Amino acid sequence: MKRPKDGIDGVRAAVGPEKTARLEALAAPLDAVVAAYSGGVDSTLLAFLLARVFKKRVQAVLVKSPFLAAREEAAALSVATTLPLSVQVLPVNLLAADGVRENGPDRCYRCKGALMDAVIQNVGSGWTLVDGSHAGDAEKDRPGRKALVEKGVMSPLALAGWTKEDIRRAARALGLPNADKPSQSCLATRIPHGMPLGEELLQRIEAAEDFLQETGCRHVRVRWVSGGARIQVGSADIPIIKASPVHTRLLSRMRQLGFSEIFVDPTPYPTD
């Protein structure tokens, strides 16, 4: 695998000089930076730009919790090794955080707040905490954004007006290995509000999504619905799971995992 590039010229060509200058100006006063890292393209690009392009002292932190799939943790650490990027894996039992296990409408807000509290307590004072939120996140229902603001987390990409497509273009220009990685969300989002969260159910959902990814599907969600599973995949993935051998194996695996009913959503999962 090729090493990523670390020059700014490709970034300017990808997203334009104005947005690049805005991000440079926001990064200029920063010294020691802790970057919330997930292995997705947003947090990867931000950490890479700060560390390799803007030459800041950066410590990326990957929070390991019951909501993070093992495959996502492994992928994130693999990308970090390629860059290279210094990453600390911080175990946090978010199910023990106040109000998270109950999975009420404010679960995302409570979870994000607890996650950032753990990162802040871990690094101590003298660091600026940043995350990879972008301008488009403000246009969506993201309760976790409120927690980020309350905890004093800086979102340089959002402040500089960078969109998701800007991020992908810049990541491609820099040669980042996850430039086209599908967006992910935590496993808790697969369970409807009001249904208490537990490690056993989260692990079953994770195993179901692992199976789908092993068949070649890229955009995957397995959602808990009254004891059953509602499967969503991207438009390019639908033919994969409709193929007779895969479909038969899929139904068998879902039943092994304890899903009483299996419903394949005919509407493709929306991709960015």
Short mmCIF file of C-alpha atoms in Angstrom, two decimals:
data_model
loop_
_atom_site.label_atom_id
_atom_site.label_comp_id
_atom_site.label_asym_id
_atom_site.label_seq_id
_atom_site.Cartn_x
_atom_site.Cartn_y
_atom_site.Cartn_z
CA MET A 1 0.00 0.00 0.00
CA LYS A 2 1.32 3.42 -0.97
CA ARG A 3 2.18 5.92 1.73
CA PRO A 4 -0.19 8.94 1.76
CA LYS A 5 1.07 12.28 0.50
CA ASP A 6 1.53 15.10 2.98
CA GLY A 7 1.51 18.23 0.82
CA ILE A 8 -1.08 21.00 0.91
CA ASP A 9 -1.20 21.64 -2.84
CA GLY A 10 -3.37 18.62 -3.56
CA VAL A 11 -5.80 19.69 -0.84
CA ARG A 12 -6.13 23.17 -2.34
CA ALA A 13 -6.79 21.68 -5.75
CA ALA A 14 -9.39 19.31 -4.29
CA VAL A 15 -11.46 21.66 -2.13
CA GLY A 16 -10.37 25.12 -3.26
CA PRO A 17 -8.01 27.72 -1.78
CA GLU A 18 -10.69 29.46 0.32
CA LYS A 19 -11.76 26.44 2.35
CA THR A 20 -8.15 25.30 2.66
CA ALA A 21 -7.13 28.73 3.97
CA ARG A 22 -9.97 28.70 6.50
CA LEU A 23 -8.82 25.36 7.88
CA GLU A 24 -5.19 26.51 7.99
CA ALA A 25 -6.23 29.61 9.95
CA LEU A 26 -8.17 27.51 12.46
CA ALA A 27 -5.24 25.13 12.90
CA ALA A 28 -2.60 27.86 13.22
CA PRO A 29 -3.05 28.61 16.97
CA LEU A 30 -3.31 24.95 17.95
CA ASP A 31 -0.38 23.23 19.60
CA ALA A 32 -1.17 19.95 21.37
CA VAL A 33 -4.25 18.35 19.85
CA VAL A 34 -6.30 15.31 20.84
CA ALA A 35 -8.34 14.06 17.91
CA ALA A 36 -11.39 11.88 18.50
CA TYR A 37 -10.71 9.08 16.04
CA SER A 38 -13.02 6.41 14.65
CA GLY A 39 -11.22 5.26 11.52
CA GLY A 40 -13.82 6.91 9.31
CA VAL A 41 -12.68 9.28 6.58
CA ASP A 42 -13.72 12.43 8.50
CA SER A 43 -11.69 11.86 11.65
CA THR A 44 -8.83 10.29 9.68
CA LEU A 45 -8.48 13.27 7.35
CA LEU A 46 -8.59 15.77 10.21
CA ALA A 47 -5.95 13.95 12.26
CA PHE A 48 -3.76 13.48 9.18
CA LEU A 49 -3.98 17.14 8.14
CA LEU A 50 -3.17 18.38 11.64
CA ALA A 51 -0.27 15.96 12.16
CA ARG A 52 1.31 15.57 8.75
CA VAL A 53 0.32 18.69 6.80
CA PHE A 54 0.05 21.37 9.51
CA LYS A 55 2.77 19.74 11.65
CA LYS A 56 0.91 19.84 14.96
CA ARG A 57 1.43 17.53 17.91
CA VAL A 58 -1.50 15.15 17.59
CA GLN A 59 -2.69 12.25 19.71
CA ALA A 60 -5.61 10.37 18.21
CA VAL A 61 -7.90 8.55 20.64
CA LEU A 62 -10.10 5.63 19.63
CA VAL A 63 -12.77 4.88 22.24
CA LYS A 64 -13.40 1.14 22.52
CA SER A 65 -16.91 0.45 23.76
CA PRO A 66 -19.70 -2.11 23.28
CA PHE A 67 -20.99 0.16 20.49
CA LEU A 68 -17.84 -0.22 18.37
CA ALA A 69 -17.74 -3.28 16.11
CA ALA A 70 -14.50 -5.26 16.32
CA ARG A 71 -14.07 -5.03 12.54
CA GLU A 72 -14.26 -1.22 12.77
CA GLU A 73 -11.64 -1.12 15.53
CA ALA A 74 -9.30 -3.34 13.49
CA ALA A 75 -9.82 -1.26 10.35
CA ALA A 76 -9.19 1.99 12.23
CA LEU A 77 -5.92 0.74 13.68
CA SER A 78 -4.82 -0.58 10.28
CA VAL A 79 -5.40 2.83 8.69
CA ALA A 80 -3.53 4.55 11.52
CA THR A 81 -0.54 2.26 10.98
CA THR A 82 -0.48 3.10 7.29
CA LEU A 83 -0.52 6.88 7.77
CA PRO A 84 1.27 6.59 10.30
CA LEU A 85 -0.76 8.13 13.11
CA SER A 86 -0.33 7.75 16.85
CA VAL A 87 -3.52 6.21 18.26
CA GLN A 88 -4.43 5.40 21.83
CA VAL A 89 -7.22 2.85 22.35
CA LEU A 90 -9.27 3.97 25.35
CA PRO A 91 -11.71 1.37 26.75
CA VAL A 92 -14.92 2.97 28.02
CA ASN A 93 -18.04 1.10 29.16
CA LEU A 94 -20.60 3.50 27.74
CA LEU A 95 -23.42 1.20 28.84
CA ALA A 96 -22.59 2.24 32.40
CA ALA A 97 -23.00 5.94 31.61
CA ASP A 98 -26.06 7.68 33.03
CA GLY A 99 -29.13 7.14 30.84
CA VAL A 100 -27.36 5.31 28.01
CA ARG A 101 -28.48 1.73 28.63
CA GLU A 102 -32.11 2.90 28.90
CA ASN A 103 -31.85 4.09 25.27
CA GLY A 104 -34.20 7.03 25.51
CA PRO A 105 -34.51 9.74 22.85
CA ASP A 106 -31.50 11.53 24.38
CA ARG A 107 -29.26 8.44 24.31
CA CYS A 108 -26.92 9.84 21.64
CA TYR A 109 -26.49 13.08 23.59
CA ARG A 110 -25.76 11.24 26.84
CA CYS A 111 -23.43 8.76 25.15
CA LYS A 112 -21.41 11.41 23.32
CA GLY A 113 -21.08 13.44 26.50
CA ALA A 114 -19.83 10.43 28.46
CA LEU A 115 -17.42 9.52 25.68
CA MET A 116 -15.90 13.02 25.56
CA ASP A 117 -15.70 13.16 29.37
CA ALA A 118 -13.62 9.97 29.30
CA VAL A 119 -11.28 11.38 26.64
CA ILE A 120 -10.88 14.69 28.50
CA GLN A 121 -10.14 12.93 31.81
CA ASN A 122 -7.64 10.67 30.06
CA VAL A 123 -5.53 13.40 28.43
CA GLY A 124 -5.67 16.02 31.15
CA SER A 125 -5.17 19.75 30.66
CA GLY A 126 -3.23 21.59 27.98
CA TRP A 127 -4.74 19.79 25.01
CA THR A 128 -7.32 20.96 22.47
CA LEU A 129 -9.93 18.30 21.78
CA VAL A 130 -11.14 18.16 18.16
CA ASP A 131 -13.49 15.95 16.19
CA GLY A 132 -14.19 15.32 12.51
CA SER A 133 -17.72 16.75 12.27
CA HIS A 134 -18.32 18.55 8.97
CA ALA A 135 -20.62 21.31 7.74
CA GLY A 136 -23.32 18.87 6.63
CA ASP A 137 -23.72 17.48 10.15
CA ALA A 138 -25.35 20.73 11.26
CA GLU A 139 -28.12 20.10 8.72
CA LYS A 140 -29.03 16.72 10.21
CA ASP A 141 -30.60 15.57 13.45
CA ARG A 142 -27.43 14.90 15.42
CA PRO A 143 -28.16 15.11 19.20
CA GLY A 144 -24.52 14.32 19.88
CA ARG A 145 -23.53 17.70 18.42
CA LYS A 146 -25.02 19.45 21.45
CA ALA A 147 -22.79 17.38 23.75
CA LEU A 148 -19.71 18.25 21.69
CA VAL A 149 -20.42 21.95 22.05
CA GLU A 150 -21.05 21.64 25.79
CA LYS A 151 -17.76 19.77 26.28
CA GLY A 152 -15.78 22.41 24.38
CA VAL A 153 -14.88 20.13 21.48
CA MET A 154 -13.65 22.00 18.41
CA SER A 155 -14.83 20.87 14.96
CA PRO A 156 -12.35 22.49 12.54
CA LEU A 157 -13.76 20.94 9.36
CA ALA A 158 -17.27 22.16 10.16
CA LEU A 159 -16.02 25.61 11.14
CA ALA A 160 -14.11 25.85 7.86
CA GLY A 161 -17.24 24.94 5.89
CA TRP A 162 -15.99 21.60 4.62
CA THR A 163 -18.69 19.20 3.39
CA LYS A 164 -18.54 15.41 3.25
CA GLU A 165 -17.66 15.57 -0.44
CA ASP A 166 -14.86 18.08 0.32
CA ILE A 167 -13.49 15.60 2.84
CA ARG A 168 -13.60 12.71 0.40
CA ARG A 169 -11.96 14.77 -2.37
CA ALA A 170 -9.16 15.90 -0.05
CA ALA A 171 -8.67 12.35 1.25
CA ARG A 172 -8.35 11.05 -2.31
CA ALA A 173 -5.90 13.82 -3.19
CA LEU A 174 -3.76 12.86 -0.18
CA GLY A 175 -4.02 9.15 -0.97
CA LEU A 176 -5.67 8.16 2.31
CA PRO A 177 -6.59 4.45 2.22
CA ASN A 178 -10.13 5.01 3.55
CA ALA A 179 -11.07 7.93 1.28
CA ASP A 180 -14.11 6.04 -0.03
CA LYS A 181 -14.97 4.09 3.11
CA PRO A 182 -18.75 4.02 3.69
CA SER A 183 -19.97 6.11 6.60
CA GLN A 184 -20.59 4.14 9.78
CA SER A 185 -22.61 4.73 12.92
CA CYS A 186 -22.42 3.06 16.31
CA LEU A 187 -24.20 -0.25 16.89
CA ALA A 188 -26.66 1.39 19.30
CA THR A 189 -28.32 3.15 16.36
CA ARG A 190 -29.66 -0.23 15.17
CA ILE A 191 -31.93 -0.52 18.21
CA PRO A 192 -35.06 1.67 18.48
CA HIS A 193 -35.37 4.16 21.34
CA GLY A 194 -37.09 2.65 24.36
CA MET A 195 -35.57 -0.79 23.85
CA PRO A 196 -32.87 -1.20 26.55
CA LEU A 197 -29.36 -1.77 25.26
CA GLY A 198 -27.39 -4.86 26.23
CA GLU A 199 -24.11 -6.38 25.12
CA GLU A 200 -25.71 -9.65 24.00
CA LEU A 201 -28.05 -7.96 21.51
CA LEU A 202 -25.32 -5.62 20.27
CA GLN A 203 -23.06 -8.62 19.65
CA ARG A 204 -25.79 -10.41 17.68
CA ILE A 205 -26.31 -7.36 15.48
CA GLU A 206 -22.56 -7.06 14.98
CA ALA A 207 -22.30 -10.72 13.97
CA ALA A 208 -25.16 -10.29 11.48
CA GLU A 209 -23.48 -7.27 9.88
CA ASP A 210 -20.16 -9.12 9.80
CA PHE A 211 -21.83 -11.89 7.80
CA LEU A 212 -23.28 -9.42 5.30
CA GLN A 213 -19.94 -7.71 4.84
CA GLU A 214 -18.28 -11.08 4.29
CA THR A 215 -20.65 -11.67 1.37
CA GLY A 216 -19.31 -8.52 -0.30
CA CYS A 217 -21.88 -5.95 0.82
CA ARG A 218 -20.36 -2.52 1.57
CA HIS A 219 -23.28 -0.52 2.99
CA VAL A 220 -24.94 -2.56 5.73
CA ARG A 221 -27.37 -2.01 8.60
CA VAL A 222 -29.15 -4.72 10.60
CA ARG A 223 -31.90 -3.16 12.71
CA TRP A 224 -33.71 -4.80 15.61
CA VAL A 225 -37.49 -4.83 15.09
CA SER A 226 -39.67 -6.63 17.67
CA GLY A 227 -37.42 -9.66 17.96
CA GLY A 228 -36.59 -9.72 14.28
CA ALA A 229 -34.11 -8.09 11.95
CA ARG A 230 -34.69 -5.49 9.26
CA ILE A 231 -31.76 -5.65 6.84
CA GLN A 232 -30.75 -2.60 4.84
CA VAL A 233 -28.01 -2.61 2.23
CA GLY A 234 -26.85 -0.21 -0.47
CA SER A 235 -28.31 -0.28 -3.97
CA ALA A 236 -25.22 -2.05 -5.34
CA ASP A 237 -25.49 -4.66 -2.57
CA ILE A 238 -29.09 -5.71 -3.15
CA PRO A 239 -28.25 -8.14 -6.00
CA ILE A 240 -25.68 -9.81 -3.74
CA ILE A 241 -28.15 -10.75 -1.01
CA LYS A 242 -30.89 -11.63 -3.51
CA ALA A 243 -28.69 -14.25 -5.18
CA SER A 244 -30.07 -17.65 -4.22
CA PRO A 245 -27.01 -19.20 -2.46
CA VAL A 246 -26.30 -16.04 -0.43
CA HIS A 247 -29.96 -15.49 0.43
CA THR A 248 -30.29 -19.02 1.77
CA ARG A 249 -27.14 -18.69 3.86
CA LEU A 250 -28.29 -15.26 5.09
CA LEU A 251 -31.61 -16.60 6.40
CA SER A 252 -29.83 -19.52 8.07
CA ARG A 253 -27.27 -17.26 9.76
CA MET A 254 -29.91 -14.83 10.98
CA ARG A 255 -31.88 -17.66 12.56
CA GLN A 256 -28.70 -18.97 14.20
CA LEU A 257 -28.27 -15.53 15.74
CA GLY A 258 -31.75 -15.68 17.23
CA PHE A 259 -33.68 -13.33 14.96
CA SER A 260 -37.25 -14.67 14.82
CA GLU A 261 -38.18 -12.78 11.67
CA ILE A 262 -35.99 -11.48 8.86
CA PHE A 263 -37.08 -8.67 6.59
CA VAL A 264 -34.92 -7.38 3.73
CA ASP A 265 -35.82 -3.75 3.13
CA PRO A 266 -36.40 -3.23 -0.62
CA THR A 267 -35.43 0.43 -0.29
CA PRO A 268 -31.64 0.81 -0.60
CA TYR A 269 -29.76 2.22 2.36
CA PRO A 270 -28.90 5.85 1.53
CA THR A 271 -25.19 6.48 0.98
CA ASP A 272 -23.29 9.79 1.04
#
